[in-house]
Amino acid sequence: MINYKEYEKAVFEWLIQKHKKDSDFTFSLRKKGSKGAEEDYFIGREKSKYFGMTFWNIPTGGYPGSTGGCITLIFSYSKDTYSYRFEFVQSKNYNDLQNKSIIELLLKVKKSIESSIGFSYISPDENKKLILHTKQIKSSYTSLETMLVDVDKELNILIPAVNNAIAEIKLDNPEFKGYRFTTNEFNKMLNKLKKRLKTAPTKHSKTDQSTLIREKYSNWLKGNEKSNKVNSYLRAIEILNEILAKDIYLENDIESLTLLYKDLIKHQGNESGRYYYEKAPSYGNSGFYSASVKSFIDFLNEESIISTKSNKEFKPINQILYGPPGTGKTYFFKNELFEKYTSKQTSITKEQHFETVVGNCSWWQVIAIALLDLGKSKVTNIFEHKWVQKKASLSNSKTIRPTLWGQLQSHTVNECKHVNVSSRQQPLIFNKTEDSYWEILEEEVKELTPELYDFRDSVENYNPDPDKVVKHYNFVTFHQSFAYEDFIEGIKPILPENIEEAGDLGYRIEDGIFKDLCIKAKNDPSKRYAIFIDEVNRGNVSAIFGELITLIETDKRKGTKNEMSITLPYSKKEFSVPKNLDIYGTMNTADRSVEALDTALRRRFEFKEMMPNYNVIKSEEVDGIKLADVLKTINERIALLIDRDHTIGHSYFIGLDKKKKLANVFNNKIVPLLQEYFYGDYGKIGLVLGDGFVEEKKNKDLNFSSFKYEGKEDFITPTYHLKKVTSENIIEAVKNIFNTDNN
């Protein structure tokens, strides 16, 4: 459960999203922030655990405790559940025409929605006030998201009902004042709210902050520890707070907490030590002190309640590692960075796991799982199912209903007489009944796509595996045929099952690897994501990134000061790059098969040079020959003959403890690289490696044919040939590398 302020903010953001989609959707906001309510969005009281808003401006005589209108949507909550109701209230004591008309208005609305929404409370006729409370669709809600879907459903019924009733009242009383808030009125309220929030105190009192963190920690424990440990851990921290005369919940330094944990391990069981608590000695003897602090550290790391030293700045990273081949650029990714973007499954909440599963499912799979739950249903019921709603939120699509219709029809069995679509796609598992209900054929599911049951069970019975690693990154290698359609989005064919049906070939828009990762990062803002691009300069970077070349700039990301978005060409959807997505690349400076990196991309990345590191191989030896000295000598000669970008990396010489391995590296790695560098000029290779690898042939005994050609004797010059080294002669060949004209 979230607290009052988070609850209020979540509802506000939900309503704002509705307003952004339809500017005529308006609602009331708190006009003044009295002491303690400076950060409140709506009328209500945290102490009473409710807040509310109205959607109409209907002047009324009011009543004590009014939330600002005669028709109010009230949100409330208890320890474990959320609730809502529409509240209609009007005093009967007023004799003016406006207030009498309001009574008439409420009764008209009551009659209109009684069968569709219903009421949980209707005040007796003898009451001095008319009070009506609507029923909520479900008896209780543990999910705010599910409740808001139901609220939206009832708003779609109530708003037209009230608007129609107002129109009818105005026919009898043209002076009646009542209407939906205008866009201008709403914008004024919104601007005042923004101004108030900007100047409001941003920090809660220490007591409030401690209570908030304790509540979050308690909820985290319930999802990660056995139920009998939760209260013990909470009590252990309370005792420690008393013993240490400090509040552990307000400790913002993980290093300090770690030191406390280590000290507790050593001394918590000592009856004469500082942690002994006479009223409850078992907490120290049983190790609850150290266990609770350790779990609190885990909680802080996973929930990001505070910024640890390793993650103080949440600034996007755009970085390219560049250097000659073999300098450990890709190795650096795998051994230094991958772990940074990896977490254990135990740190994934049930909701996050649900998002991951739904995100990996196609639309037809999500619809099928919804129908497995619902049974025979209308499209509206399918649309409202939690799996479909989650898929809709992840896809950011504005055409959900057409998507549902299209997927249902294209996966309908051929025997169905009520779907007139010639092009069907496997698996065929849906059926439409004569009365326009949709159903799923479970026998077909069991035979054709039984994994749907596994997907559903993995969510309903989610049990985190402590040994399972969850990756928050993708690794991709660019090449000359890699395209925008692979990286961002493209139109891909839907191949028919039978080749004879090729005339009915269909197409769909498919997300690329980068766009897919952006969507995941956007929906999981508390974690950092990354894409690792190997050989970034081997692809046509301008074409691959397309119009996103600007959006990847660190200050143009979603949520930054200069955030930007664009409309994608295929899907026509608005798209931006989230700030919690980092971009890394590698670039081989010796690769002459590609041109220099695009200037536009260079401006948007920082570059880290990775050159040969001789210290890495300083202990590598074969028969007394120090391989670091060998590599350094080779590279000095290459740098003189070509440049430093074409030197050779240290990774080729790691782990060469035998002569056979050393010979293989020279034959299969070093020499082929030098052949490429020097365009087959074996004489220059000889200048680098010496006569142990290259031999000279004088050609003095070579004779040409009798064909007359002027100056043909000039062609009789020495040529150079490679010598293949083996485990028998490799040591002598390598020693010859050090031979010079001076020794």
XYZ file of C-alpha atoms in Angstrom:
743
model
C 0.000 0.000 0.000
C 1.186 3.519 -0.775
C 0.734 6.383 1.669
C -1.761 9.252 1.424
C 0.441 11.658 -0.523
C 1.538 8.988 -3.001
C -2.098 7.898 -3.405
C -3.222 11.474 -4.068
C -0.395 12.063 -6.542
C -1.127 8.800 -8.393
C -4.785 9.778 -8.855
C -3.767 13.282 -9.967
C -1.373 11.871 -12.582
C -4.067 9.468 -13.800
C -6.543 12.335 -14.232
C -3.907 14.496 -15.932
C -3.251 11.728 -18.457
C -6.963 11.665 -19.255
C -6.868 15.455 -19.701
C -3.871 15.199 -22.050
C -5.756 12.733 -24.229
C -8.921 14.864 -24.155
C -8.494 18.552 -23.271
C -12.233 18.775 -22.453
C -11.758 16.337 -19.581
C -11.432 18.726 -16.624
C -11.659 18.393 -12.846
C -11.320 20.490 -9.711
C -8.071 21.045 -7.813
C -7.362 22.373 -4.335
C -7.244 26.166 -4.573
C -5.462 26.967 -1.319
C -2.852 25.069 0.630
C -3.457 25.600 4.320
C -0.772 24.640 6.824
C 0.031 20.972 6.422
C -1.747 20.800 3.044
C 0.736 22.807 0.958
C 1.504 19.762 -1.215
C -2.078 18.472 -1.522
C -3.679 18.249 -4.959
C -7.306 17.936 -3.873
C -9.680 18.847 -1.078
C -9.449 16.306 1.723
C -7.590 15.407 4.897
C -4.748 12.962 5.385
C -5.931 12.380 8.942
C -9.321 11.232 7.649
C -7.699 9.237 4.820
C -9.763 10.679 1.982
C -9.598 13.256 -0.805
C -12.010 14.270 -3.516
C -12.703 16.292 -6.635
C -15.676 17.356 -8.733
C -16.098 17.767 -12.477
C -18.786 20.454 -12.559
C -19.036 24.054 -11.461
C -22.439 24.108 -9.752
C -22.773 26.996 -7.251
C -24.517 25.835 -4.094
C -25.269 27.100 -0.593
C -22.916 24.377 0.573
C -22.823 22.543 3.878
C -20.270 22.172 6.662
C -17.447 19.885 5.558
C -18.318 20.118 1.872
C -15.519 19.020 -0.461
C -16.344 21.758 -2.937
C -19.358 20.526 -4.938
C -22.666 18.739 -4.759
C -21.290 15.877 -6.888
C -17.899 14.645 -5.714
C -15.668 11.685 -6.498
C -14.212 10.544 -3.164
C -11.072 8.394 -2.871
C -10.244 6.768 0.464
C -8.141 3.931 1.825
C -7.631 1.695 4.826
C -4.656 -0.365 5.939
C -4.858 -2.882 3.101
C -7.431 -1.650 0.579
C -8.390 1.266 -1.666
C -11.960 2.464 -2.172
C -13.960 5.105 -4.047
C -17.481 6.448 -4.329
C -19.409 9.216 -6.013
C -21.050 11.355 -3.360
C -24.152 13.503 -3.987
C -24.954 15.982 -1.200
C -27.338 18.943 -1.076
C -29.136 20.673 1.787
C -32.940 20.849 1.638
C -33.025 24.020 3.757
C -32.547 26.469 0.881
C -35.601 27.999 -0.773
C -33.954 29.748 -3.737
C -34.452 28.338 -7.206
C -30.766 27.425 -7.761
C -30.556 25.143 -4.733
C -33.985 23.622 -5.332
C -32.913 22.863 -8.894
C -29.811 21.127 -7.546
C -32.038 18.745 -5.541
C -33.997 18.057 -8.711
C -30.741 17.556 -10.632
C -29.424 14.977 -8.166
C -32.688 13.045 -8.233
C -32.620 12.953 -12.038
C -29.055 11.606 -11.957
C -30.073 9.075 -9.280
C -32.798 7.734 -11.514
C -30.475 7.642 -14.522
C -27.646 5.628 -12.918
C -29.527 3.533 -10.359
C -29.509 0.423 -12.529
C -26.065 0.859 -14.091
C -24.009 2.018 -11.081
C -26.268 1.661 -8.051
C -26.096 3.123 -4.552
C -24.693 1.925 -1.260
C -26.481 4.656 0.732
C -29.600 6.780 0.164
C -30.565 9.199 2.920
C -34.107 8.902 4.361
C -36.676 11.372 2.990
C -37.018 13.104 6.378
C -33.317 14.021 6.406
C -32.428 17.710 6.132
C -29.907 16.842 3.444
C -30.134 14.677 0.369
C -27.137 12.308 0.523
C -26.389 9.587 -2.019
C -23.334 7.306 -2.118
C -22.720 5.100 -5.157
C -21.538 1.501 -4.956
C -18.081 0.577 -6.197
C -17.870 -2.229 -8.745
C -15.859 -4.551 -6.489
C -16.253 -4.877 -2.752
C -12.566 -4.017 -2.175
C -9.385 -3.228 -4.094
C -5.797 -4.082 -3.255
C -4.565 -2.737 -6.606
C -4.897 0.976 -7.336
C -4.490 0.326 -11.041
C -7.432 -2.094 -11.072
C -9.607 0.339 -9.128
C -8.864 3.227 -11.492
C -10.003 1.091 -14.427
C -13.369 0.660 -12.669
C -13.559 4.358 -11.740
C -12.983 5.229 -15.395
C -15.772 2.874 -16.385
C -18.221 4.598 -14.042
C -17.065 8.091 -15.057
C -18.026 7.195 -18.620
C -21.552 6.529 -17.334
C -21.860 9.343 -14.798
C -20.515 12.319 -16.774
C -23.031 11.992 -19.659
C -25.828 11.351 -17.129
C -25.067 14.559 -15.199
C -24.584 16.595 -18.386
C -27.963 15.432 -19.711
C -29.650 16.161 -16.372
C -28.181 19.704 -16.337
C -29.531 20.287 -19.854
C -33.003 19.131 -18.760
C -32.945 21.368 -15.660
C -32.028 24.390 -17.801
C -35.110 23.827 -19.947
C -37.289 24.446 -16.861
C -34.924 26.937 -15.211
C -32.885 28.888 -17.810
C -31.135 30.745 -14.960
C -29.708 27.556 -13.510
C -25.939 27.704 -13.126
C -24.161 24.433 -13.751
C -21.578 23.215 -16.291
C -18.363 21.205 -16.713
C -15.250 23.180 -15.802
C -13.996 24.962 -18.910
C -10.460 24.372 -20.162
C -9.607 27.950 -19.216
C -10.884 27.455 -15.645
C -8.989 24.186 -15.356
C -5.725 25.702 -16.603
C -6.009 28.501 -14.031
C -6.469 25.939 -11.236
C -3.569 23.872 -12.573
C -1.217 26.863 -12.797
C -2.049 27.887 -9.230
C -1.379 24.337 -8.064
C 1.996 24.221 -9.832
C 2.967 27.564 -8.300
C 1.949 26.367 -4.829
C 3.826 23.066 -5.177
C 6.922 24.932 -6.331
C 7.001 27.118 -3.236
C 5.798 24.457 -0.780
C 8.275 22.916 1.677
C 9.869 19.956 -0.073
C 10.975 18.037 2.994
C 8.776 16.301 5.495
C 9.672 16.411 9.136
C 12.154 13.795 10.278
C 9.384 11.954 12.087
C 7.257 11.813 8.928
C 10.243 10.708 6.871
C 11.132 7.978 9.355
C 7.534 6.730 9.411
C 7.404 6.696 5.618
C 10.636 4.700 5.270
C 9.577 2.282 8.036
C 6.284 1.656 6.226
C 8.051 0.991 2.932
C 10.574 -1.275 4.644
C 7.738 -3.181 6.326
C 5.997 -3.738 2.979
C 9.286 -4.832 1.430
C 9.841 -7.342 4.249
C 6.421 -8.872 3.678
C 7.420 -9.667 0.118
C 10.915 -10.928 0.904
C 10.933 -12.583 4.335
C 8.934 -15.257 6.097
C 5.942 -13.733 7.852
C 7.216 -14.645 11.328
C 10.366 -12.553 10.802
C 8.729 -9.283 9.746
C 7.641 -8.128 13.200
C 10.885 -9.393 14.745
C 12.995 -7.319 12.344
C 10.879 -4.197 12.885
C 11.065 -4.630 16.661
C 14.839 -5.250 16.487
C 15.375 -1.909 14.740
C 13.142 -0.149 17.283
C 15.286 -1.539 20.122
C 18.491 -0.534 18.318
C 17.118 2.985 17.885
C 16.586 3.123 21.642
C 20.012 1.658 22.487
C 21.934 3.849 20.019
C 19.814 6.968 20.626
C 19.477 7.449 16.863
C 16.958 6.622 14.119
C 18.289 3.927 11.792
C 15.507 4.682 9.310
C 17.051 8.134 8.771
C 20.584 6.817 8.254
C 21.608 7.748 4.714
C 25.066 6.216 4.593
C 25.248 2.550 3.629
C 28.875 2.353 4.736
C 27.888 3.379 8.279
C 25.106 0.798 8.316
C 27.540 -1.855 7.086
C 29.972 -1.015 9.901
C 27.090 -1.284 12.383
C 26.138 -4.661 10.901
C 29.707 -5.991 11.273
C 29.905 -4.729 14.858
C 26.578 -6.377 15.686
C 27.827 -9.699 14.292
C 30.712 -9.565 16.780
C 29.033 -8.186 19.909
C 25.210 -8.538 19.785
C 25.229 -11.705 21.921
C 27.477 -10.261 24.635
C 25.410 -9.807 27.839
C 27.830 -7.201 29.157
C 28.116 -5.387 25.821
C 26.492 -2.203 24.537
C 23.754 -4.054 22.596
C 22.360 -5.993 25.550
C 18.669 -5.158 26.106
C 17.413 -6.442 29.433
C 13.722 -6.334 28.485
C 14.277 -8.592 25.457
C 17.721 -10.267 25.520
C 16.702 -12.826 22.888
C 16.973 -10.238 20.094
C 20.740 -10.129 20.546
C 21.207 -13.807 21.332
C 19.170 -14.876 18.281
C 20.966 -12.507 15.897
C 17.907 -10.415 15.030
C 19.846 -7.148 15.369
C 22.379 -7.966 12.648
C 19.786 -9.723 10.473
C 17.434 -6.723 10.585
C 20.196 -4.225 9.735
C 21.425 -6.458 6.894
C 17.913 -6.700 5.452
C 17.464 -2.920 5.814
C 20.667 -2.383 3.795
C 19.312 -4.747 1.105
C 16.043 -2.822 1.122
C 17.805 0.524 0.657
C 19.886 -0.800 -2.220
C 16.939 -2.389 -4.005
C 14.372 0.336 -3.458
C 16.774 3.231 -4.065
C 15.342 5.116 -1.097
C 18.716 6.810 -0.773
C 21.505 7.411 -3.250
C 24.505 5.233 -2.586
C 27.936 6.549 -3.407
C 28.050 4.470 -6.564
C 24.848 6.008 -7.882
C 24.653 9.573 -6.641
C 24.217 11.082 -10.105
C 21.412 9.667 -12.209
C 22.837 11.156 -15.391
C 22.665 9.256 -18.683
C 25.925 7.851 -20.021
C 26.847 7.948 -23.719
C 30.318 6.433 -24.051
C 32.401 4.806 -26.771
C 35.503 2.747 -26.020
C 37.978 3.028 -28.883
C 41.368 1.571 -29.622
C 43.313 -1.055 -31.590
C 42.160 -4.698 -31.699
C 42.751 -6.837 -28.635
C 42.816 -4.036 -26.056
C 39.877 -5.448 -24.043
C 37.015 -3.181 -25.116
C 34.346 -5.900 -25.237
C 35.962 -7.615 -22.236
C 35.495 -4.371 -20.293
C 31.770 -4.497 -21.064
C 31.367 -8.052 -19.864
C 33.520 -7.866 -16.758
C 33.082 -4.281 -15.594
C 29.680 -3.074 -16.803
C 27.255 -5.974 -17.331
C 26.966 -6.590 -13.579
C 26.007 -2.939 -13.050
C 22.899 -3.552 -15.167
C 21.988 -6.910 -13.626
C 19.908 -7.794 -10.574
C 18.743 -10.920 -8.766
C 15.161 -12.007 -9.351
C 14.505 -11.597 -5.615
C 14.773 -7.819 -6.101
C 11.962 -7.910 -8.683
C 8.505 -7.203 -7.280
C 5.471 -9.156 -8.405
C 4.256 -6.135 -10.384
C 7.626 -5.743 -12.121
C 7.617 -9.460 -12.962
C 4.089 -9.055 -14.354
C 5.295 -6.182 -16.557
C 8.224 -8.257 -17.815
C 6.040 -11.250 -18.713
C 3.411 -9.094 -20.443
C 6.112 -7.125 -22.255
C 7.517 -10.365 -23.692
C 4.083 -11.581 -24.813
C 2.562 -10.724 -28.179
C -0.927 -9.213 -28.365
C -2.645 -12.481 -29.266
C -1.010 -14.210 -26.274
C -2.203 -11.496 -23.872
C -5.748 -11.679 -25.292
C -5.703 -15.474 -25.008
C -4.654 -15.343 -21.336
C -7.413 -12.797 -20.659
C -9.998 -15.124 -22.227
C -8.656 -18.092 -20.255
C -9.466 -16.061 -17.135
C -12.753 -14.542 -18.286
C -14.334 -17.312 -20.300
C -16.861 -16.220 -22.937
C -16.677 -12.410 -23.100
C -17.367 -9.261 -25.080
C -14.488 -7.159 -26.426
C -15.188 -4.541 -23.736
C -14.576 -7.097 -20.984
C -11.397 -8.290 -22.677
C -10.228 -4.686 -22.985
C -10.684 -4.161 -19.230
C -8.752 -7.287 -18.208
C -5.537 -6.565 -16.286
C -3.305 -8.372 -18.806
C -4.680 -6.313 -21.696
C -4.540 -3.080 -19.698
C -0.913 -3.760 -18.781
C -0.016 -4.524 -22.403
C -1.741 -1.303 -23.453
C 0.238 0.755 -20.937
C 3.516 -0.832 -22.057
C 2.818 -0.397 -25.765
C 1.722 3.238 -25.482
C -0.763 2.535 -28.279
C -3.821 4.694 -28.888
C -5.612 2.048 -30.965
C -6.110 -0.745 -28.445
C -9.654 -1.728 -29.420
C -8.846 -2.016 -33.157
C -5.806 -4.083 -32.172
C -8.022 -6.409 -30.107
C -10.492 -6.818 -32.959
C -7.730 -7.485 -35.468
C -5.939 -10.062 -33.297
C -9.148 -11.869 -32.342
C -10.288 -12.169 -35.950
C -6.917 -13.180 -37.397
C -6.531 -16.019 -34.839
C -10.128 -17.289 -35.147
C -10.681 -20.907 -36.198
C -11.608 -21.383 -39.867
C -14.892 -23.073 -38.911
C -16.247 -19.853 -37.360
C -19.085 -18.466 -39.517
C -19.218 -15.087 -37.787
C -15.784 -13.766 -38.773
C -15.305 -12.737 -42.386
C -11.515 -12.492 -42.590
C -9.718 -14.487 -45.262
C -6.187 -14.151 -43.876
C -5.801 -16.130 -40.642
C -2.649 -16.539 -38.576
C -1.550 -19.454 -36.446
C -2.416 -20.441 -33.820
C -6.164 -20.567 -34.507
C -7.616 -20.638 -30.984
C -10.488 -18.101 -30.860
C -14.148 -18.414 -31.783
C -16.936 -15.856 -32.120
C -20.453 -16.926 -31.143
C -23.697 -16.010 -32.824
C -24.459 -13.418 -30.114
C -21.048 -11.710 -30.694
C -19.246 -13.141 -27.681
C -15.635 -14.261 -27.986
C -14.347 -17.500 -26.494
C -11.092 -19.433 -26.432
C -10.924 -23.088 -27.422
C -8.916 -24.632 -24.588
C -8.336 -27.930 -26.385
C -6.643 -26.005 -29.188
C -4.588 -24.044 -26.651
C -3.369 -27.227 -24.951
C -2.320 -28.656 -28.302
C -0.962 -25.582 -30.105
C 0.281 -23.161 -27.453
C 0.386 -24.714 -23.952
C 2.993 -22.158 -22.817
C 0.126 -19.698 -22.212
C -0.696 -21.586 -19.017
C 2.939 -21.254 -17.916
C 2.896 -17.493 -18.536
C -0.268 -17.100 -16.477
C 0.960 -19.336 -13.653
C 4.321 -17.541 -13.466
C 2.455 -14.319 -12.666
C -0.260 -15.701 -10.403
C 2.185 -17.878 -8.432
C 5.254 -15.656 -8.657
C 8.053 -17.055 -6.524
C 11.370 -15.227 -7.022
C 14.382 -17.455 -7.653
C 17.364 -16.089 -5.660
C 19.792 -17.667 -8.146
C 18.160 -16.267 -11.273
C 19.772 -13.183 -12.799
C 17.649 -10.510 -14.487
C 19.404 -8.545 -17.239
C 18.575 -4.885 -17.768
C 20.690 -4.566 -20.893
C 20.977 -5.698 -24.506
C 24.138 -6.467 -26.469
C 24.216 -5.971 -30.240
C 26.921 -5.930 -32.912
C 26.596 -3.470 -35.778
C 27.411 -4.632 -39.313
C 26.978 -3.245 -42.794
C 23.471 -4.674 -43.280
C 22.197 -3.628 -39.834
C 19.389 -1.079 -40.357
C 17.003 1.386 -38.714
C 14.306 -1.281 -38.915
C 16.398 -3.611 -36.736
C 17.293 -0.909 -34.224
C 14.204 1.336 -33.902
C 11.154 -0.077 -35.697
C 10.201 -1.461 -39.067
C 7.510 -3.130 -41.116
C 7.904 -6.903 -41.101
C 5.893 -9.437 -43.152
C 3.529 -11.882 -41.499
C 4.285 -15.102 -43.323
C 1.332 -17.427 -44.038
C 1.528 -21.005 -42.838
C 1.079 -22.351 -46.393
C 3.109 -20.952 -49.275
C -0.032 -21.085 -51.437
C -1.509 -18.293 -49.311
C 1.300 -15.886 -50.222
C -1.225 -13.635 -51.937
C -2.653 -12.838 -48.495
C 0.717 -11.756 -47.099
C 0.242 -9.286 -44.259
C 2.517 -6.857 -42.467
C 3.019 -5.591 -38.956
C 5.110 -2.908 -37.284
C 7.774 -4.518 -35.126
C 9.858 -2.769 -32.468
C 13.626 -2.860 -32.843
C 16.111 -3.754 -30.120
C 16.737 -0.158 -29.012
C 13.087 0.927 -28.958
C 12.123 -2.206 -27.038
C 14.779 -1.465 -24.405
C 13.652 2.186 -24.185
C 10.097 1.049 -23.406
C 11.357 -1.296 -20.665
C 13.496 1.457 -19.127
C 10.641 3.955 -19.276
C 8.355 1.549 -17.404
C 11.013 0.762 -14.778
C 12.447 4.204 -13.857
C 14.028 3.030 -10.588
C 16.599 0.867 -12.412
C 19.332 1.687 -14.910
C 19.264 0.053 -18.334
C 21.963 -0.086 -21.009
C 22.531 -1.022 -24.614
C 26.020 -2.215 -25.569
C 26.908 -1.778 -29.246
C 29.971 -3.689 -30.393
C 31.779 -2.447 -33.524
C 29.633 0.690 -33.644
C 31.536 2.110 -36.627
C 30.908 -0.958 -38.813
C 27.284 0.082 -39.301
C 25.833 3.092 -41.094
C 25.285 4.969 -37.848
C 23.318 7.890 -39.341
C 20.878 5.511 -41.019
C 20.574 3.181 -38.011
C 19.809 5.911 -35.447
C 17.828 8.037 -37.900
C 15.916 10.880 -36.270
C 16.866 9.555 -32.800
C 20.357 10.992 -33.180
C 19.190 14.111 -31.309
C 17.103 12.305 -28.683
C 20.054 10.326 -27.325
C 21.818 13.492 -26.126
C 21.978 13.416 -22.338
C 20.077 16.702 -21.919
C 17.386 15.752 -24.465
C 16.292 12.599 -22.637
C 12.804 12.194 -21.195
C 12.664 13.861 -17.785
C 15.618 16.191 -18.373
C 15.544 19.973 -18.663
C 15.549 20.047 -22.482
C 13.620 16.829 -23.092
C 12.519 16.163 -26.667
C 10.299 13.644 -28.409
C 9.545 12.785 -32.017
C 6.847 10.951 -33.948
C 8.185 7.697 -35.348
C 7.675 7.281 -39.115
C 6.122 3.808 -39.161
C 4.000 3.579 -36.007
C 3.232 7.346 -35.871
C 3.732 7.139 -32.095
C 5.419 9.770 -29.982
C 8.766 8.528 -28.763
C 11.506 9.724 -26.434
C 14.620 8.173 -24.903
C 14.454 7.767 -21.085
C 17.238 9.159 -18.938
C 17.811 5.837 -17.147
C 19.092 4.226 -20.357
C 22.859 4.307 -20.938
C 24.467 3.773 -24.344
C 27.904 2.201 -24.766
C 29.834 1.363 -27.914
C 33.179 -0.039 -29.030
C 35.217 1.117 -32.014
C 38.208 -0.623 -33.586
C 40.572 2.122 -34.773
C 42.509 -0.279 -37.002
C 39.490 -1.362 -39.042
C 40.012 0.215 -42.428
C 36.913 -1.432 -43.912
C 34.766 1.339 -42.442
C 34.840 5.093 -42.619
C 35.326 7.460 -39.724
C 32.487 7.648 -37.221
C 29.701 10.067 -38.135
C 30.454 13.583 -36.891
C 26.918 14.010 -35.522
C 27.331 10.912 -33.374
C 30.800 11.947 -32.209
C 29.348 15.122 -30.687
C 26.907 13.115 -28.603
C 29.358 10.665 -27.017
C 32.327 10.825 -24.732
C 35.283 8.746 -25.889
C 37.518 6.565 -23.759
C 40.759 5.392 -25.345
C 41.874 1.824 -24.653
C 45.447 1.158 -25.754
C 47.663 -1.910 -25.184
C 48.302 -2.339 -21.462
C 51.615 -4.085 -20.899
C 51.044 -4.316 -17.139
C 48.231 -6.805 -17.744
C 50.683 -9.311 -19.239
C 53.800 -8.429 -17.241
C 53.796 -11.876 -15.593
C 53.217 -13.784 -18.861
C 56.318 -15.757 -19.899
C 57.149 -18.651 -22.203
C 60.569 -20.273 -21.737
C 61.896 -17.169 -19.996
C 60.722 -14.743 -22.694
C 58.668 -11.882 -21.266
C 55.703 -11.448 -23.594
C 55.147 -7.846 -22.468
C 58.570 -6.959 -23.900
C 57.756 -8.802 -27.135
C 54.484 -6.918 -27.615
C 56.000 -3.557 -26.716
C 58.785 -4.032 -29.275
C 56.314 -5.032 -32.006
C 54.054 -2.051 -31.272
C 56.877 0.495 -31.294
C 57.768 -0.625 -34.829
C 54.133 -0.610 -36.019
C 53.595 2.899 -34.617
C 56.625 4.132 -36.582
C 55.696 2.403 -39.848
C 51.938 3.185 -39.707
C 50.507 4.828 -36.551
C 49.523 3.985 -32.956
C 45.924 3.192 -33.973
C 47.229 0.026 -35.662
C 49.123 -1.378 -32.707
C 48.238 -4.805 -31.298
C 46.340 -5.336 -28.045
C 47.568 -7.198 -25.001
C 44.665 -9.679 -24.965
C 46.341 -11.824 -27.652
C 49.136 -12.631 -25.190
C 47.066 -13.587 -22.149
C 47.296 -17.196 -20.967
C 50.096 -18.242 -23.344
C 51.936 -20.637 -21.046
C 53.050 -23.118 -23.720
C 55.103 -22.865 -26.896
C 52.306 -24.385 -28.987
C 49.856 -21.673 -27.869
C 52.388 -18.954 -28.617
C 52.995 -20.343 -32.120
C 49.253 -20.514 -32.800
C 48.757 -16.881 -31.765
C 51.471 -15.664 -34.127
C 50.272 -17.836 -37.025
C 46.540 -17.199 -36.631
C 46.285 -13.753 -35.006
C 49.392 -11.563 -35.141
C 50.658 -12.325 -38.653
C 47.182 -12.050 -40.322
C 46.707 -8.656 -38.632
C 50.065 -7.449 -39.949
C 49.205 -8.756 -43.436
C 46.120 -6.566 -43.353
C 47.945 -3.568 -41.893
C 50.753 -3.658 -44.493
C 48.616 -4.711 -47.471
C 50.672 -7.865 -47.980
C 54.039 -6.076 -47.932
C 55.980 -8.916 -46.290
C 59.154 -6.888 -46.228
C 57.616 -4.466 -43.739
C 56.280 -7.398 -41.737
C 59.874 -8.576 -41.617
C 60.917 -5.179 -40.235
C 58.455 -5.742 -37.385
C 58.893 -9.466 -36.646
C 62.379 -10.254 -37.902
C 63.772 -13.174 -39.882
C 62.201 -15.735 -37.593
C 58.865 -15.057 -39.330
C 59.871 -13.670 -42.742
C 62.588 -14.903 -45.078
C 64.232 -13.236 -48.045
C 64.525 -14.968 -51.417
C 67.301 -13.468 -53.606
C 65.901 -14.806 -56.915
C 69.414 -14.764 -58.486
C 68.836 -18.088 -60.223
C 65.488 -17.016 -61.660
C 65.438 -16.670 -65.444
C 62.676 -15.195 -67.589
C 61.643 -16.599 -70.971
C 63.338 -15.475 -74.163
C 60.565 -12.988 -74.759
C 62.091 -9.614 -75.509
C 61.158 -6.968 -72.906
C 63.291 -3.951 -72.177
C 64.714 -3.872 -68.647
C 63.348 -7.259 -67.653
C 66.448 -7.880 -65.563
C 65.295 -5.069 -63.237
C 62.486 -7.312 -62.045
C 64.890 -9.804 -60.614
C 64.931 -8.419 -57.070
C 64.648 -10.081 -53.683
C 61.145 -11.075 -52.505
C 59.890 -11.899 -49.027
C 57.904 -14.875 -47.792
C 56.285 -15.814 -44.480
C 57.763 -18.625 -42.472
C 55.303 -20.776 -40.547
C 56.366 -21.134 -36.936
C 55.807 -24.240 -34.825
C 56.254 -25.207 -31.207
C 59.787 -26.367 -32.143
C 61.032 -23.067 -33.577
C 58.762 -20.421 -31.997
C 61.164 -19.526 -29.181
C 64.052 -18.897 -31.575
C 61.754 -16.881 -33.873
C 60.535 -14.683 -31.018
C 64.074 -14.122 -29.768
C 64.975 -12.875 -33.252
C 62.377 -10.098 -32.863
C 64.832 -8.397 -30.520
C 67.729 -8.663 -32.999
C 68.583 -5.315 -34.600
C 71.298 -3.938 -36.814
C 72.904 -2.660 -33.622
C 73.343 -6.021 -31.937
